[in-house]
Short mmCIF file of C-alpha atoms in Angstrom, two decimals:
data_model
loop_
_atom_site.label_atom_id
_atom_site.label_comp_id
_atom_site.label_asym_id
_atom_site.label_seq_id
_atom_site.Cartn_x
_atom_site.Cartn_y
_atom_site.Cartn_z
CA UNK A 168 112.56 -185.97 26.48
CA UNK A 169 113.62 -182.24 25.62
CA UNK A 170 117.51 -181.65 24.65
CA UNK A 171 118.10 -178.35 23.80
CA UNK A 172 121.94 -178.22 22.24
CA UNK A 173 123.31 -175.23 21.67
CA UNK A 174 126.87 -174.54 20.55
CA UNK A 175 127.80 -170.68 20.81
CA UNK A 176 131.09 -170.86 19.62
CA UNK A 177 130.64 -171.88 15.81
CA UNK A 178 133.42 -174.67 16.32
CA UNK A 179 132.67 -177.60 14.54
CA UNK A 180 133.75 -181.37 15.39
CA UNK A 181 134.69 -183.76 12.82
CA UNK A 182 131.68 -186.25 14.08
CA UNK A 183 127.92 -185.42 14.57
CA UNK A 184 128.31 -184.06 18.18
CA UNK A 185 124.59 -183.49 18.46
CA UNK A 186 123.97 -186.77 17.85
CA UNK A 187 126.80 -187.96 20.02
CA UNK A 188 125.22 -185.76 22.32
CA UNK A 189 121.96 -186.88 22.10
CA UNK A 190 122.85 -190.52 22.67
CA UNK A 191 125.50 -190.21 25.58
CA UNK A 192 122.58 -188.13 27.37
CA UNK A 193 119.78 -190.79 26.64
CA UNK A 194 122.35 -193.88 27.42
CA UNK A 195 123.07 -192.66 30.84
CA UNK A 196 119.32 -191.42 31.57
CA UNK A 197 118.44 -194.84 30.98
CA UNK A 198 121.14 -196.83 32.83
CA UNK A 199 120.93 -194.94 36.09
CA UNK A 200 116.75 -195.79 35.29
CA UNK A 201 115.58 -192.11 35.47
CA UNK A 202 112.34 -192.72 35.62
CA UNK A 203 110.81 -189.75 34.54
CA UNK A 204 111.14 -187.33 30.80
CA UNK A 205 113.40 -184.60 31.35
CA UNK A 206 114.63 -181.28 30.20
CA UNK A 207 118.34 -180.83 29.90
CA UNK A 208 120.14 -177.98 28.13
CA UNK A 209 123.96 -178.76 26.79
CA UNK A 210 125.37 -175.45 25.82
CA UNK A 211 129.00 -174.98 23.75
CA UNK A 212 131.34 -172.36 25.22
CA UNK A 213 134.61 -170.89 24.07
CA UNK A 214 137.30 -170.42 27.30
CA UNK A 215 136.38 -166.92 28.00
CA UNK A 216 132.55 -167.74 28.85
CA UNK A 217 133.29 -170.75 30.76
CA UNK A 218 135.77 -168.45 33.00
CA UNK A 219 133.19 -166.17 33.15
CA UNK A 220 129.94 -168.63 34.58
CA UNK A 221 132.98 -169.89 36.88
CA UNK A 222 133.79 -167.04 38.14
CA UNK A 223 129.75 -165.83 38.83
CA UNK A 224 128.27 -169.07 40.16
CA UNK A 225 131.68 -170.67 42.20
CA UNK A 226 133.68 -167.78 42.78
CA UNK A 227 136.75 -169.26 40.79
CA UNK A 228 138.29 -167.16 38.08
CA UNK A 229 139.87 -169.68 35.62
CA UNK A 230 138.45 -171.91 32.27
CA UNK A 231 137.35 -175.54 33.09
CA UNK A 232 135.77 -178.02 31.08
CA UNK A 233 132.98 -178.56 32.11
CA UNK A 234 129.76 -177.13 34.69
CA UNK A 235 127.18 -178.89 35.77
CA UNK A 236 124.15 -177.17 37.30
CA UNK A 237 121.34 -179.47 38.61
CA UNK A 238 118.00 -178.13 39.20
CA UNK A 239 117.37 -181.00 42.07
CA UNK A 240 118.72 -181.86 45.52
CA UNK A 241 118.85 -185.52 46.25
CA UNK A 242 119.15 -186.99 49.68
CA UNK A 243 120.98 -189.91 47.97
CA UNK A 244 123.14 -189.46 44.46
CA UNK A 245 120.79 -191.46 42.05
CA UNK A 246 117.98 -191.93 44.47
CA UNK A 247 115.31 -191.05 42.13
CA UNK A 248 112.60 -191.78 44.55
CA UNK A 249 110.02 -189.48 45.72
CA UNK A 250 111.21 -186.44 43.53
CA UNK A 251 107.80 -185.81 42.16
CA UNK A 252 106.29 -185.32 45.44
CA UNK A 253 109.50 -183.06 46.70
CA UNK A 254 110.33 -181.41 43.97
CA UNK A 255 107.07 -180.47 42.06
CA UNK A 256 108.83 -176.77 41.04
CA UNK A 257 110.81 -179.00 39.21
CA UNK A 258 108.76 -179.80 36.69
CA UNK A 259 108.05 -178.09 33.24
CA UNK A 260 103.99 -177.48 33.38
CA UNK A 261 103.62 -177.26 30.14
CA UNK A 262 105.77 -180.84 29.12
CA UNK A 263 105.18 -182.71 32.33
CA UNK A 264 108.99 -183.24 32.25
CA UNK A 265 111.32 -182.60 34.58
CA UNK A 266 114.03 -179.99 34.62
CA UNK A 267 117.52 -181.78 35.27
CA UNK A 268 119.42 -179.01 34.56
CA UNK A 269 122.07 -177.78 32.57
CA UNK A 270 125.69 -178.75 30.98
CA UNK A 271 128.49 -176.23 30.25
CA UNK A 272 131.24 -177.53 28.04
CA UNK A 273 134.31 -175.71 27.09
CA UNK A 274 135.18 -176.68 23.28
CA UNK A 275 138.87 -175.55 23.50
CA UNK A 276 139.30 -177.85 26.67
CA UNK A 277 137.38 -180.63 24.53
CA UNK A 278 140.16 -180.19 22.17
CA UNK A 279 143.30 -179.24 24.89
CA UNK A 280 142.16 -182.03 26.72
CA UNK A 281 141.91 -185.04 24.18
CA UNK A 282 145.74 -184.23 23.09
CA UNK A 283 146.57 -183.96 26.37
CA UNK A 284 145.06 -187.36 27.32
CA UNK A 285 146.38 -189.07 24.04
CA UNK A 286 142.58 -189.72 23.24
CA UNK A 287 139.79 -188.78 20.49
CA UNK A 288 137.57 -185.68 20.77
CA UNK A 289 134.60 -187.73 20.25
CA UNK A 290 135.57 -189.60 23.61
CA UNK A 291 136.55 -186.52 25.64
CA UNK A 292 133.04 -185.08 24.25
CA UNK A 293 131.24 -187.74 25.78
CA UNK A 294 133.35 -187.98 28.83
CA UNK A 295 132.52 -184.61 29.88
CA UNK A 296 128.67 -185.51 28.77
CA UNK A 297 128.62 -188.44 30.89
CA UNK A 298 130.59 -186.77 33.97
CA UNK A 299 128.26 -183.71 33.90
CA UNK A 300 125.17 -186.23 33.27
CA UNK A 301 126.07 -187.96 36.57
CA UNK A 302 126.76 -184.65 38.46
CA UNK A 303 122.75 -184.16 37.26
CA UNK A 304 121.88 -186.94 39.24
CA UNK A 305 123.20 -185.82 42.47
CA UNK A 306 126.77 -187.56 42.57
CA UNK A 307 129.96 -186.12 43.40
CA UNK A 308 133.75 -186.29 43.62
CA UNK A 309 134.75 -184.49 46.32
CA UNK A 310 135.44 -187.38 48.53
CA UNK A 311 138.37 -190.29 47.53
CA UNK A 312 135.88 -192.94 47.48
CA UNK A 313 133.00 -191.04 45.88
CA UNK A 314 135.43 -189.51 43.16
CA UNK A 315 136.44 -193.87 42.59
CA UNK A 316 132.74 -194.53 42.77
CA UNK A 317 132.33 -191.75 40.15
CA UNK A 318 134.80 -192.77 37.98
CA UNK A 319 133.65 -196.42 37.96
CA UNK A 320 130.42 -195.15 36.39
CA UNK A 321 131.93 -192.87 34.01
CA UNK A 322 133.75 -195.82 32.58
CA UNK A 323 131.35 -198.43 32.38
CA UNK A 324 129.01 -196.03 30.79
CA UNK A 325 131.40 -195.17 28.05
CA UNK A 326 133.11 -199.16 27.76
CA UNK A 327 128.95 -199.84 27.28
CA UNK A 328 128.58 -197.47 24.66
CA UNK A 329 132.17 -198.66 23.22
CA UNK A 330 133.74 -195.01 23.32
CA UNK A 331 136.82 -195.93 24.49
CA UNK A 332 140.32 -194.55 24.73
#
């Protein structure tokens, strides 16, 4: 398993959020059973990047939180199977692993948003780990009752790995 972590805005969090990282990342790969090593690269924005890889890639011009960009197309969210046949570009030749894709995470939301939400950075860290994580695997909340079915998962990953609110 390859996680590359980068953090380009010097910030610093008052935990170990590469660990936190790290874990969060492993925990879900393992509870949706990926079943195969994979590369995924977290990267740590300020507001102004984040606007600007919004703007490029979706064609909105304002900060969010998070991106998610997933290097496979799944006929079913979480339906693993059959991605090494379909998907063989996906895979790293020189690790054998697959490349799941990357996370985007604003730091200044991280902060805005834990205030905001009367919660700790550590668990709006992971919340946008786990919600990007899940976007990796093909699901989606555009929909009512795929943004519940979403939601479920986010919080039963995070009640698991007792980051709560």
């Amino acid at each position: 398993m390859t996680i590359s972590i980068e953090n380009e805005t010097g910030t610093d969090f008052p935990f170990d959020y590469d660990l936190l990282a790290n874990q969060v990342i492993m925990y879900t790969i393992e509870r949706e059973d990926f079943p195969y090593e994979a590369e995924i690269n977290l990267t740590l924005v300020d507001d102004e990047a984040i606007r600007a890889i919004n703007q490029e890639y979706r064609q909105i011009d304002r900060a969010t939180d998070v991106l998610s960009f997933p290097m496979i197309s799944y006929i079913e969210a979480g339906d693993f199977s059959g991605l090494e046949d379909e998907e063989a570009d996906n895979f790293n030749p020189d690790t054998g692993e697959i490349l799941l894709g990357d996370i985007i995470i604003s730091v200044p939301k991280v902060y805005a948003q834990a205030e905001e939400f009367g919660h700790s950075l550590k668990r709006e860290f992971a919340f946008l780990i786990v919600h990007s994580m899940l976007h990796l695997f093909g699901y989606d909340h555009l929909e009512p009752e795929e943004a519940a079915f979403m939601e479920n998962k986010q919080r039963e990953i995070l009640n698991e790995m007792n980051i709560l609110r």
